[in-house]
Amino acid sequence: DVKVTQSSRYLVKRTGEKVFLECVQDMDHENMFWYRQDPGLGLRLIYFSYDVKMKEKGDIPEGYSVSREKKERFSLILESASTNQTSMYLCASSTDRVGTSPLHFGNGTRLTVT
Amino acid sequence: GESVGLHLPTLSVQEGDNSIINCAYSNSASDYFIWYKQESGKGPQFIIDIRSNMDKRQGQRVTVLLNKTVKHLSLQIAATQPGDSAVYFCAESNYNTDKLIFGTGTRLQVFP
């Protein structure tokens, strides 16, 4: 089974802090994704990556950046956390490009910014 | 538990009955569809997928039906069990885009 591991289940940070959310997958997948999930809004794509050191903006990249230095690891960075970034963050990976294979998700990091 | 949606449509079924969860998709160019299950406090879990050159695909206790004419997708769960209680949502995409479009979800409640 594919395993996507997010390092923290719960995080509480203060406004203005720099926040790192880490994600590791163990299936040698090329593609990795970061989503946020909010009640009533569903899943929204923040950033994705199809290769090491490669990144593409999703639908809501503002206030976020990402890093992919190794194939198995994809980090989401909140440069200066704000209260509207309180959310559930989900990392996912896939073998092939979107549209050809399913995404496999981690169990999420629930971030609260106070 | 944590909620993925405040006002999700809810389907309540009795244990042992069959469940049918529906999804209307938006893009007639979509050619790949996925069903996910999300339990409280967990990430979405892949259940089954289907491509547009098929109209039916079966897995273990689950069947996905695709009707491209009316842009409708359904997930059938046979002999529903308490462990099937979760939020279910569909997703659509096509090879020419980098985006997976998710539906808002349906909450399935199984009662004894």
PDB file of N, CA and C in Angstrom, chain A residues 44-82:
ATOM      1  N   ARG A  44      -8.879  22.260  -2.013  1.00  0.00           N
ATOM      2  CA  ARG A  44      -8.330  23.251  -2.941  1.00  0.00           C
ATOM      3  C   ARG A  44      -6.824  23.053  -3.071  1.00  0.00           C
ATOM      4  N   LEU A  45      -6.356  23.070  -4.316  1.00  0.00           N
ATOM      5  CA  LEU A  45      -4.958  22.780  -4.614  1.00  0.00           C
ATOM      6  C   LEU A  45      -4.095  24.014  -4.378  1.00  0.00           C
ATOM      7  N   ILE A  46      -3.037  23.830  -3.584  1.00  0.00           N
ATOM      8  CA  ILE A  46      -2.137  24.943  -3.261  1.00  0.00           C
ATOM      9  C   ILE A  46      -0.943  24.944  -4.205  1.00  0.00           C
ATOM     10  N   TYR A  47      -0.199  23.845  -4.210  1.00  0.00           N
ATOM     11  CA  TYR A  47       0.965  23.666  -5.069  1.00  0.00           C
ATOM     12  C   TYR A  47       1.086  22.201  -5.416  1.00  0.00           C
ATOM     13  N   PHE A  48       1.797  21.934  -6.518  1.00  0.00           N
ATOM     14  CA  PHE A  48       2.132  20.562  -6.842  1.00  0.00           C
ATOM     15  C   PHE A  48       3.507  20.500  -7.495  1.00  0.00           C
ATOM     16  N   SER A  49       4.008  19.276  -7.600  1.00  0.00           N
ATOM     17  CA  SER A  49       5.350  19.078  -8.131  1.00  0.00           C
ATOM     18  C   SER A  49       5.389  17.777  -8.909  1.00  0.00           C
ATOM     19  N   TYR A  50       5.905  17.832 -10.123  1.00  0.00           N
ATOM     20  CA  TYR A  50       6.036  16.630 -10.944  1.00  0.00           C
ATOM     21  C   TYR A  50       7.457  16.084 -10.958  1.00  0.00           C
ATOM     22  N   ASP A  51       8.359  16.744 -10.261  1.00  0.00           N
ATOM     23  CA  ASP A  51       9.733  16.241 -10.247  1.00  0.00           C
ATOM     24  C   ASP A  51      10.504  16.977  -9.163  1.00  0.00           C
ATOM     25  N   VAL A  52      11.646  16.443  -8.811  1.00  0.00           N
ATOM     26  CA  VAL A  52      12.516  17.098  -7.837  1.00  0.00           C
ATOM     27  C   VAL A  52      12.869  18.495  -8.325  1.00  0.00           C
ATOM     28  N   LYS A  53      12.829  19.431  -7.401  1.00  0.00           N
ATOM     29  CA  LYS A  53      13.145  20.833  -7.637  1.00  0.00           C
ATOM     30  C   LYS A  53      12.173  21.528  -8.585  1.00  0.00           C
ATOM     31  N   MET A  54      11.107  20.868  -8.901  1.00  0.00           N
ATOM     32  CA  MET A  54      10.092  21.451  -9.765  1.00  0.00           C
ATOM     33  C   MET A  54       8.849  21.751  -8.934  1.00  0.00           C
ATOM     34  N   LYS A  55       8.179  22.879  -9.227  1.00  0.00           N
ATOM     35  CA  LYS A  55       6.948  23.208  -8.526  1.00  0.00           C
ATOM     36  C   LYS A  55       6.045  23.990  -9.469  1.00  0.00           C
ATOM     37  N   GLU A  56       4.762  23.809  -9.251  1.00  0.00           N
ATOM     38  CA  GLU A  56       3.758  24.529 -10.021  1.00  0.00           C
ATOM     39  C   GLU A  56       2.703  25.073  -9.078  1.00  0.00           C
ATOM     40  N   LYS A  57       2.213  26.265  -9.353  1.00  0.00           N
ATOM     41  CA  LYS A  57       1.155  26.831  -8.529  1.00  0.00           C
ATOM     42  C   LYS A  57      -0.170  26.145  -8.817  1.00  0.00           C
ATOM     43  N   GLY A  58      -0.922  25.956  -7.754  1.00  0.00           N
ATOM     44  CA  GLY A  58      -2.274  25.448  -7.887  1.00  0.00           C
ATOM     45  C   GLY A  58      -3.259  26.591  -7.940  1.00  0.00           C
ATOM     46  N   ASP A  59      -4.408  26.387  -7.341  1.00  0.00           N
ATOM     47  CA  ASP A  59      -5.467  27.390  -7.401  1.00  0.00           C
ATOM     48  C   ASP A  59      -5.330  28.485  -6.349  1.00  0.00           C
ATOM     49  N   ILE A  60      -4.687  28.179  -5.234  1.00  0.00           N
ATOM     50  CA  ILE A  60      -4.598  29.153  -4.135  1.00  0.00           C
ATOM     51  C   ILE A  60      -3.183  29.213  -3.565  1.00  0.00           C
ATOM     52  N   PRO A  61      -2.187  29.607  -4.341  1.00  0.00           N
ATOM     53  CA  PRO A  61      -0.801  29.586  -3.864  1.00  0.00           C
ATOM     54  C   PRO A  61      -0.401  30.761  -2.983  1.00  0.00           C
ATOM     55  N   GLU A  62      -1.221  31.793  -2.927  1.00  0.00           N
ATOM     56  CA  GLU A  62      -0.821  33.018  -2.225  1.00  0.00           C
ATOM     57  C   GLU A  62      -0.605  32.732  -0.739  1.00  0.00           C
ATOM     58  N   GLY A  63       0.538  33.183  -0.252  1.00  0.00           N
ATOM     59  CA  GLY A  63       0.872  33.005   1.154  1.00  0.00           C
ATOM     60  C   GLY A  63       1.602  31.710   1.452  1.00  0.00           C
ATOM     61  N   TYR A  64       1.826  30.912   0.404  1.00  0.00           N
ATOM     62  CA  TYR A  64       2.494  29.624   0.565  1.00  0.00           C
ATOM     63  C   TYR A  64       3.676  29.509  -0.388  1.00  0.00           C
ATOM     64  N   SER A  65       4.631  28.671  -0.029  1.00  0.00           N
ATOM     65  CA  SER A  65       5.671  28.236  -0.944  1.00  0.00           C
ATOM     66  C   SER A  65       5.932  26.760  -0.660  1.00  0.00           C
ATOM     67  N   VAL A  66       6.697  26.126  -1.545  1.00  0.00           N
ATOM     68  CA  VAL A  66       6.978  24.702  -1.376  1.00  0.00           C
ATOM     69  C   VAL A  66       8.440  24.430  -1.680  1.00  0.00           C
ATOM     70  N   SER A  67       8.866  23.251  -1.257  1.00  0.00           N
ATOM     71  CA  SER A  67      10.228  22.813  -1.518  1.00  0.00           C
ATOM     72  C   SER A  67      10.215  21.336  -1.804  1.00  0.00           C
ATOM     73  N   ARG A  68      10.912  20.947  -2.890  1.00  0.00           N
ATOM     74  CA  ARG A  68      11.051  19.528  -3.191  1.00  0.00           C
ATOM     75  C   ARG A  68      12.516  19.275  -3.554  1.00  0.00           C
ATOM     76  N   GLU A  69      13.290  18.996  -2.541  1.00  0.00           N
ATOM     77  CA  GLU A  69      14.718  18.729  -2.710  1.00  0.00           C
ATOM     78  C   GLU A  69      15.006  17.253  -2.961  1.00  0.00           C
ATOM     79  N   LYS A  70      14.111  16.404  -2.486  1.00  0.00           N
ATOM     80  CA  LYS A  70      14.238  14.960  -2.707  1.00  0.00           C
ATOM     81  C   LYS A  70      12.905  14.436  -3.225  1.00  0.00           C
ATOM     82  N   LYS A  71      12.981  13.368  -3.970  1.00  0.00           N
ATOM     83  CA  LYS A  71      11.787  12.830  -4.627  1.00  0.00           C
ATOM     84  C   LYS A  71      10.697  12.472  -3.624  1.00  0.00           C
ATOM     85  N   GLU A  72      11.096  11.946  -2.477  1.00  0.00           N
ATOM     86  CA  GLU A  72      10.110  11.429  -1.545  1.00  0.00           C
ATOM     87  C   GLU A  72       9.531  12.493  -0.614  1.00  0.00           C
ATOM     88  N   ARG A  73      10.067  13.695  -0.644  1.00  0.00           N
ATOM     89  CA  ARG A  73       9.685  14.696   0.354  1.00  0.00           C
ATOM     90  C   ARG A  73       9.199  15.980  -0.304  1.00  0.00           C
ATOM     91  N   PHE A  74       8.065  16.462   0.190  1.00  0.00           N
ATOM     92  CA  PHE A  74       7.485  17.696  -0.364  1.00  0.00           C
ATOM     93  C   PHE A  74       7.031  18.545   0.819  1.00  0.00           C
ATOM     94  N   SER A  75       7.620  19.706   0.950  1.00  0.00           N
ATOM     95  CA  SER A  75       7.348  20.553   2.108  1.00  0.00           C
ATOM     96  C   SER A  75       6.513  21.760   1.713  1.00  0.00           C
ATOM     97  N   LEU A  76       5.577  22.086   2.560  1.00  0.00           N
ATOM     98  CA  LEU A  76       4.752  23.291   2.382  1.00  0.00           C
ATOM     99  C   LEU A  76       5.196  24.315   3.421  1.00  0.00           C
ATOM    100  N   ILE A  77       5.411  25.532   2.974  1.00  0.00           N
ATOM    101  CA  ILE A  77       5.924  26.589   3.856  1.00  0.00           C
ATOM    102  C   ILE A  77       4.944  27.750   3.878  1.00  0.00           C
ATOM    103  N   LEU A  78       4.582  28.131   5.080  1.00  0.00           N
ATOM    104  CA  LEU A  78       3.803  29.352   5.267  1.00  0.00           C
ATOM    105  C   LEU A  78       4.797  30.411   5.740  1.00  0.00           C
ATOM    106  N   GLU A  79       5.100  31.363   4.894  1.00  0.00           N
ATOM    107  CA  GLU A  79       6.166  32.323   5.180  1.00  0.00           C
ATOM    108  C   GLU A  79       5.851  33.165   6.409  1.00  0.00           C
ATOM    109  N   SER A  80       4.608  33.562   6.545  1.00  0.00           N
ATOM    110  CA  SER A  80       4.175  34.370   7.689  1.00  0.00           C
ATOM    111  C   SER A  80       2.719  34.004   7.956  1.00  0.00           C
ATOM    112  N   ALA A  81       2.531  33.069   8.880  1.00  0.00           N
ATOM    113  CA  ALA A  81       1.200  32.498   9.081  1.00  0.00           C
ATOM    114  C   ALA A  81       0.168  33.566   9.446  1.00  0.00           C
ATOM    115  N   SER A  82      -1.033  33.375   8.895  1.00  0.00           N
ATOM    116  CA  SER A  82      -2.145  34.262   9.223  1.00  0.00           C
ATOM    117  C   SER A  82      -3.340  33.422   9.649  1.00  0.00           C
TER     118      SER A  82
END
